[in-house]
Amino acid sequence: MTTRLSLTPLTALIVAAPLCAAGGLKPAAPAALAQIRSQESLRVAQSQAQLLGMRAQLGLDADAGFAPVRALTDQFGQTHARFTQTYRGVPVWGGEVIAHTASNGEALAPTAALRGGILLNTTPNLSQEEALAAATADLAPKGPFAYAPTVELVVLPLEGGFAHPGILHAGDQDQAEGHGSAARYALAYHVHTQIENGTVDTRHTDYMIDAHTGAILMKWNSLRTSDATGTANTQYSGTRSIHTNYTGSTYQMVDNFRAMHISTYNLNHS
């Protein structure tokens, strides 16, 4: 069997990295695994320090940082810590890295989809309230929001700028420069809105509002219309709930929430 993935670059690599790292390993003994898991927060802190120390190797400058998101210590005793890339403390939209630590505490090659070449004024001219007002004016809702809209300041890549998409191997000094296209970024507010009044005005809409000018840089529909919860027997994480697409009679391996599509074929792709 082979699996074809239509995922974001990092998501595809996240799937591949544990497979490579776990090859030939045996599950840790229960007592040893419990001891390792008790040190998970320390491992995350060590991974964060390691990433900061290898910023140049990752194609990043001294303004780059890494904010912890979550961590998982698997049955082999390996810890996988996910970080959001930041620039001068502001999250970089789509920039993330997963640091891997072996059961013996050795740092393994990180899995990265990072943005480089950022040179940006991170002090906004607009407030969060002004950004929300700009989004609301465009949305023109006919009813109240179902939940209070969320507003977050982010560094938004407009084109180019991939610093290091891939699994970084020991001694790898590759510092890609946007893969042939110039990096451009904007300081933006990500505004997420939800209107759920049971009418045609039921909408979930996301905006990227320029934090300096108030212009709408992007907007998209984030309403899930056919999403259903399924159960997956994973290779490394036991039984988990996942997003699937329900057609009315069957469930498909399609995650509408994160725009992920997984198709499985036999060896001849028939």
Short mmCIF file of N, CA, C and O in Angstrom, two decimals, residues 39-129:
data_model
loop_
_atom_site.label_atom_id
_atom_site.label_comp_id
_atom_site.label_asym_id
_atom_site.label_seq_id
_atom_site.Cartn_x
_atom_site.Cartn_y
_atom_site.Cartn_z
N GLN A 39 9.35 14.31 32.35
CA GLN A 39 10.33 15.33 32.00
C GLN A 39 9.98 16.06 30.70
O GLN A 39 10.81 16.76 30.13
N GLU A 40 8.75 15.90 30.25
CA GLU A 40 8.36 16.45 28.94
C GLU A 40 8.52 17.96 28.87
O GLU A 40 9.03 18.51 27.88
N SER A 41 8.10 18.67 29.93
CA SER A 41 8.21 20.13 29.91
C SER A 41 9.66 20.58 29.84
O SER A 41 10.00 21.56 29.17
N LEU A 42 10.56 19.84 30.51
CA LEU A 42 11.99 20.16 30.45
C LEU A 42 12.52 19.92 29.04
O LEU A 42 13.30 20.72 28.51
N ARG A 43 12.06 18.86 28.40
CA ARG A 43 12.48 18.56 27.04
C ARG A 43 12.02 19.66 26.07
O ARG A 43 12.76 20.02 25.15
N VAL A 44 10.81 20.17 26.28
CA VAL A 44 10.30 21.24 25.42
C VAL A 44 11.18 22.48 25.57
O VAL A 44 11.54 23.12 24.58
N ALA A 45 11.54 22.82 26.80
CA ALA A 45 12.40 23.98 27.04
C ALA A 45 13.77 23.79 26.40
O ALA A 45 14.34 24.72 25.82
N GLN A 46 14.30 22.57 26.48
CA GLN A 46 15.60 22.29 25.86
C GLN A 46 15.51 22.39 24.34
O GLN A 46 16.42 22.90 23.68
N SER A 47 14.40 21.92 23.78
CA SER A 47 14.20 22.00 22.33
C SER A 47 14.09 23.45 21.88
O SER A 47 14.62 23.83 20.83
N GLN A 48 13.40 24.27 22.68
CA GLN A 48 13.27 25.68 22.34
C GLN A 48 14.65 26.36 22.32
O GLN A 48 14.96 27.13 21.40
N ALA A 49 15.47 26.05 23.32
CA ALA A 49 16.82 26.61 23.37
C ALA A 49 17.66 26.12 22.20
O ALA A 49 18.44 26.88 21.62
N GLN A 50 17.49 24.86 21.83
CA GLN A 50 18.23 24.30 20.70
C GLN A 50 17.85 25.03 19.41
O GLN A 50 18.73 25.38 18.61
N LEU A 51 16.56 25.27 19.19
CA LEU A 51 16.11 25.95 17.98
C LEU A 51 16.64 27.38 17.91
O LEU A 51 17.06 27.85 16.85
N LEU A 52 16.65 28.05 19.05
CA LEU A 52 17.19 29.41 19.08
C LEU A 52 18.68 29.41 18.72
O LEU A 52 19.17 30.33 18.05
N GLY A 53 19.38 28.37 19.13
CA GLY A 53 20.80 28.29 18.87
C GLY A 53 21.14 27.94 17.43
O GLY A 53 22.27 28.13 16.99
N MET A 54 20.15 27.42 16.68
CA MET A 54 20.42 27.03 15.30
C MET A 54 19.62 27.88 14.31
O MET A 54 19.34 27.45 13.20
N ARG A 55 19.30 29.13 14.71
CA ARG A 55 18.52 29.99 13.82
C ARG A 55 19.22 30.22 12.49
O ARG A 55 18.59 30.20 11.42
N ALA A 56 20.52 30.44 12.51
CA ALA A 56 21.25 30.67 11.26
C ALA A 56 21.17 29.45 10.36
O ALA A 56 20.98 29.55 9.15
N GLN A 57 21.30 28.28 10.96
CA GLN A 57 21.23 27.03 10.20
C GLN A 57 19.83 26.84 9.61
O GLN A 57 19.68 26.23 8.54
N LEU A 58 18.83 27.38 10.27
CA LEU A 58 17.46 27.29 9.80
C LEU A 58 17.11 28.39 8.80
O LEU A 58 15.98 28.45 8.32
N GLY A 59 18.06 29.27 8.50
CA GLY A 59 17.80 30.34 7.55
C GLY A 59 17.09 31.53 8.16
O GLY A 59 16.45 32.31 7.45
N LEU A 60 17.22 31.71 9.48
CA LEU A 60 16.53 32.77 10.19
C LEU A 60 17.54 33.72 10.85
O LEU A 60 18.70 33.36 11.04
N ASP A 61 17.07 34.92 11.22
CA ASP A 61 17.96 35.87 11.88
C ASP A 61 17.64 35.95 13.37
O ASP A 61 16.80 35.20 13.89
N ALA A 62 18.28 36.90 14.05
CA ALA A 62 18.16 36.99 15.51
C ALA A 62 16.79 37.47 15.97
O ALA A 62 16.48 37.39 17.16
N ASP A 63 15.95 37.98 15.06
CA ASP A 63 14.60 38.42 15.43
C ASP A 63 13.61 37.27 15.49
O ASP A 63 12.46 37.45 15.89
N ALA A 64 14.05 36.08 15.07
CA ALA A 64 13.16 34.92 15.05
C ALA A 64 13.07 34.29 16.43
O ALA A 64 14.04 34.26 17.20
N GLY A 65 11.90 33.78 16.74
CA GLY A 65 11.69 33.07 18.00
C GLY A 65 10.76 31.89 17.77
O GLY A 65 10.27 31.67 16.66
N PHE A 66 10.51 31.12 18.84
CA PHE A 66 9.70 29.91 18.74
C PHE A 66 8.80 29.82 19.96
O PHE A 66 9.30 29.70 21.09
N ALA A 67 7.50 29.87 19.75
CA ALA A 67 6.53 29.81 20.86
C ALA A 67 5.98 28.40 20.97
O ALA A 67 5.44 27.86 19.99
N PRO A 68 6.11 27.76 22.14
CA PRO A 68 5.61 26.39 22.29
C PRO A 68 4.10 26.31 22.07
O PRO A 68 3.34 27.18 22.51
N VAL A 69 3.67 25.26 21.38
CA VAL A 69 2.25 25.03 21.13
C VAL A 69 1.77 23.81 21.90
O VAL A 69 0.85 23.88 22.71
N ARG A 70 2.39 22.69 21.64
CA ARG A 70 2.05 21.45 22.37
C ARG A 70 3.15 20.44 22.15
O ARG A 70 4.01 20.61 21.28
N ALA A 71 3.11 19.37 22.95
CA ALA A 71 4.14 18.34 22.85
C ALA A 71 3.51 16.97 23.06
O ALA A 71 2.46 16.83 23.70
N LEU A 72 4.15 15.97 22.50
CA LEU A 72 3.70 14.59 22.64
C LEU A 72 4.92 13.69 22.82
O LEU A 72 5.87 13.77 22.04
N THR A 73 4.91 12.86 23.84
CA THR A 73 5.94 11.84 24.01
C THR A 73 5.33 10.51 23.63
O THR A 73 4.36 10.05 24.26
N ASP A 74 5.86 9.88 22.57
CA ASP A 74 5.24 8.67 22.03
C ASP A 74 5.66 7.43 22.80
O ASP A 74 6.41 7.50 23.78
N GLN A 75 5.19 6.28 22.32
CA GLN A 75 5.44 5.01 23.02
C GLN A 75 6.91 4.60 22.98
O GLN A 75 7.35 3.74 23.74
N PHE A 76 7.69 5.21 22.08
CA PHE A 76 9.11 4.90 21.99
C PHE A 76 9.95 5.78 22.91
O PHE A 76 11.18 5.65 22.96
N GLY A 77 9.30 6.71 23.60
CA GLY A 77 10.02 7.62 24.47
C GLY A 77 10.57 8.84 23.75
O GLY A 77 11.33 9.62 24.33
N GLN A 78 10.16 9.04 22.49
CA GLN A 78 10.57 10.23 21.75
C GLN A 78 9.57 11.36 21.99
O GLN A 78 8.37 11.13 21.97
N THR A 79 10.08 12.55 22.22
CA THR A 79 9.23 13.71 22.45
C THR A 79 9.22 14.58 21.21
O THR A 79 10.27 14.89 20.64
N HIS A 80 8.01 14.95 20.77
CA HIS A 80 7.83 15.79 19.58
C HIS A 80 7.16 17.08 20.03
O HIS A 80 5.99 17.07 20.44
N ALA A 81 7.89 18.17 19.99
CA ALA A 81 7.39 19.47 20.49
C ALA A 81 7.16 20.41 19.32
O ALA A 81 8.07 20.68 18.54
N ARG A 82 5.94 20.90 19.20
CA ARG A 82 5.57 21.82 18.12
C ARG A 82 5.71 23.27 18.59
O ARG A 82 5.27 23.62 19.69
N PHE A 83 6.30 24.10 17.72
CA PHE A 83 6.48 25.52 18.01
C PHE A 83 5.96 26.36 16.84
O PHE A 83 6.10 25.97 15.67
N THR A 84 5.37 27.49 17.17
CA THR A 84 5.02 28.48 16.17
C THR A 84 6.18 29.44 16.00
O THR A 84 6.75 29.91 16.99
N GLN A 85 6.54 29.72 14.76
CA GLN A 85 7.60 30.70 14.50
C GLN A 85 7.10 32.09 14.84
O GLN A 85 5.95 32.45 14.57
N THR A 86 7.95 32.90 15.45
CA THR A 86 7.61 34.29 15.74
C THR A 86 8.68 35.21 15.15
O THR A 86 9.81 34.80 14.90
N TYR A 87 8.28 36.46 14.93
CA TYR A 87 9.22 37.49 14.49
C TYR A 87 9.02 38.69 15.40
O TYR A 87 7.94 39.28 15.45
N ARG A 88 10.05 38.99 16.17
CA ARG A 88 9.97 40.04 17.19
C ARG A 88 8.75 39.85 18.09
O ARG A 88 8.07 40.79 18.48
N GLY A 89 8.48 38.58 18.39
CA GLY A 89 7.39 38.22 19.30
C GLY A 89 6.03 38.07 18.65
O GLY A 89 5.08 37.65 19.32
N VAL A 90 5.91 38.37 17.35
CA VAL A 90 4.62 38.27 16.65
C VAL A 90 4.58 36.95 15.89
O VAL A 90 5.52 36.62 15.17
N PRO A 91 3.50 36.16 16.03
CA PRO A 91 3.42 34.88 15.31
C PRO A 91 3.51 35.07 13.80
O PRO A 91 2.93 36.02 13.25
N VAL A 92 4.24 34.17 13.15
CA VAL A 92 4.35 34.18 11.68
C VAL A 92 3.32 33.20 11.13
O VAL A 92 3.36 32.00 11.45
N TRP A 93 2.40 33.70 10.33
CA TRP A 93 1.31 32.88 9.79
C TRP A 93 1.89 31.72 8.96
O TRP A 93 2.59 31.94 7.98
N GLY A 94 1.60 30.49 9.38
CA GLY A 94 2.07 29.31 8.64
C GLY A 94 3.48 28.88 8.97
O GLY A 94 3.93 27.85 8.48
N GLY A 95 4.21 29.63 9.79
CA GLY A 95 5.57 29.26 10.15
C GLY A 95 5.58 28.39 11.40
O GLY A 95 5.09 28.81 12.45
N GLU A 96 6.10 27.18 11.28
CA GLU A 96 6.14 26.30 12.43
C GLU A 96 7.25 25.27 12.28
O GLU A 96 7.77 25.03 11.19
N VAL A 97 7.59 24.67 13.41
CA VAL A 97 8.65 23.67 13.44
C VAL A 97 8.34 22.67 14.54
O VAL A 97 7.74 23.02 15.57
N ILE A 98 8.71 21.43 14.31
CA ILE A 98 8.57 20.39 15.34
C ILE A 98 9.96 19.89 15.69
O ILE A 98 10.72 19.45 14.81
N ALA A 99 10.30 19.99 16.95
CA ALA A 99 11.59 19.48 17.45
C ALA A 99 11.38 18.07 17.97
O ALA A 99 10.41 17.79 18.67
N HIS A 100 12.30 17.19 17.65
CA HIS A 100 12.21 15.79 18.06
C HIS A 100 13.36 15.46 19.00
O HIS A 100 14.51 15.81 18.74
N THR A 101 13.04 14.77 20.10
CA THR A 101 14.04 14.36 21.07
C THR A 101 13.97 12.85 21.25
O THR A 101 12.89 12.30 21.47
N ALA A 102 15.12 12.17 21.14
CA ALA A 102 15.17 10.72 21.29
C ALA A 102 14.92 10.32 22.74
O ALA A 102 14.96 11.15 23.66
N SER A 103 14.69 9.04 22.95
CA SER A 103 14.39 8.55 24.29
C SER A 103 15.55 8.81 25.26
O SER A 103 15.33 9.00 26.47
N ASN A 104 16.78 8.83 24.74
CA ASN A 104 17.94 9.06 25.59
C ASN A 104 18.24 10.55 25.80
O ASN A 104 19.26 10.91 26.39
N GLY A 105 17.38 11.41 25.28
CA GLY A 105 17.56 12.85 25.44
C GLY A 105 18.31 13.52 24.31
O GLY A 105 18.46 14.75 24.31
N GLU A 106 18.76 12.75 23.33
CA GLU A 106 19.51 13.32 22.21
C GLU A 106 18.57 14.09 21.28
O GLU A 106 17.47 13.62 20.97
N ALA A 107 19.00 15.26 20.84
CA ALA A 107 18.20 16.06 19.91
C ALA A 107 18.28 15.47 18.51
O ALA A 107 19.37 15.21 18.00
N LEU A 108 17.11 15.24 17.89
CA LEU A 108 17.04 14.72 16.53
C LEU A 108 16.78 15.87 15.57
O LEU A 108 16.52 17.01 15.98
N ALA A 109 16.83 15.59 14.27
CA ALA A 109 16.62 16.63 13.27
C ALA A 109 15.20 17.17 13.36
O ALA A 109 14.24 16.40 13.37
N PRO A 110 15.03 18.50 13.42
CA PRO A 110 13.69 19.08 13.47
C PRO A 110 12.98 19.02 12.12
O PRO A 110 13.63 18.91 11.08
N THR A 111 11.66 19.07 12.16
CA THR A 111 10.83 19.13 10.96
C THR A 111 10.33 20.56 10.84
O THR A 111 9.65 21.05 11.74
N ALA A 112 10.66 21.24 9.73
CA ALA A 112 10.44 22.69 9.70
C ALA A 112 9.75 23.15 8.44
O ALA A 112 9.99 22.65 7.35
N ALA A 113 8.86 24.13 8.60
CA ALA A 113 8.29 24.91 7.49
C ALA A 113 8.33 26.35 7.96
O ALA A 113 7.37 26.86 8.54
N LEU A 114 9.48 26.98 7.77
CA LEU A 114 9.75 28.28 8.35
C LEU A 114 9.84 29.36 7.28
O LEU A 114 10.12 29.08 6.12
N ARG A 115 9.60 30.60 7.69
CA ARG A 115 9.64 31.73 6.78
C ARG A 115 10.85 32.59 7.06
O ARG A 115 11.10 32.98 8.21
N GLY A 116 11.63 32.90 6.02
CA GLY A 116 12.83 33.71 6.19
C GLY A 116 12.73 35.02 5.44
O GLY A 116 11.79 35.27 4.69
N GLY A 117 13.73 35.85 5.64
CA GLY A 117 13.78 37.12 4.94
C GLY A 117 12.76 38.13 5.41
O GLY A 117 12.36 39.03 4.66
N ILE A 118 12.34 38.02 6.66
CA ILE A 118 11.34 38.96 7.19
C ILE A 118 12.03 40.23 7.65
O ILE A 118 12.98 40.20 8.43
N LEU A 119 11.56 41.35 7.16
CA LEU A 119 12.04 42.66 7.60
C LEU A 119 10.81 43.55 7.66
O LEU A 119 10.31 44.02 6.63
N LEU A 120 10.31 43.78 8.87
CA LEU A 120 8.97 44.35 9.00
C LEU A 120 8.86 45.19 10.26
O LEU A 120 9.42 44.84 11.30
N ASN A 121 8.13 46.27 10.16
CA ASN A 121 7.76 47.07 11.32
C ASN A 121 6.61 46.38 12.03
O ASN A 121 5.52 46.23 11.48
N THR A 122 6.84 45.93 13.25
CA THR A 122 5.81 45.16 13.97
C THR A 122 4.98 46.01 14.93
O THR A 122 4.26 45.46 15.77
N THR A 123 5.08 47.33 14.81
CA THR A 123 4.23 48.21 15.61
C THR A 123 3.03 48.64 14.76
O THR A 123 3.19 49.39 13.80
N PRO A 124 1.83 48.16 15.07
CA PRO A 124 0.67 48.47 14.21
C PRO A 124 0.21 49.91 14.36
O PRO A 124 0.35 50.52 15.42
N ASN A 125 -0.34 50.45 13.28
CA ASN A 125 -0.98 51.77 13.33
C ASN A 125 -2.43 51.66 13.76
O ASN A 125 -3.01 52.62 14.26
N LEU A 126 -3.04 50.49 13.53
CA LEU A 126 -4.43 50.25 13.88
C LEU A 126 -4.50 49.46 15.18
O LEU A 126 -3.63 48.65 15.48
N SER A 127 -5.56 49.67 15.92
CA SER A 127 -5.83 48.86 17.11
C SER A 127 -6.62 47.62 16.71
O SER A 127 -7.13 47.52 15.58
N GLN A 128 -6.73 46.67 17.62
CA GLN A 128 -7.55 45.48 17.36
C GLN A 128 -9.00 45.87 17.09
O GLN A 128 -9.66 45.30 16.21
N GLU A 129 -9.49 46.86 17.82
CA GLU A 129 -10.88 47.30 17.65
C GLU A 129 -11.09 47.89 16.26
O GLU A 129 -12.13 47.66 15.63
#
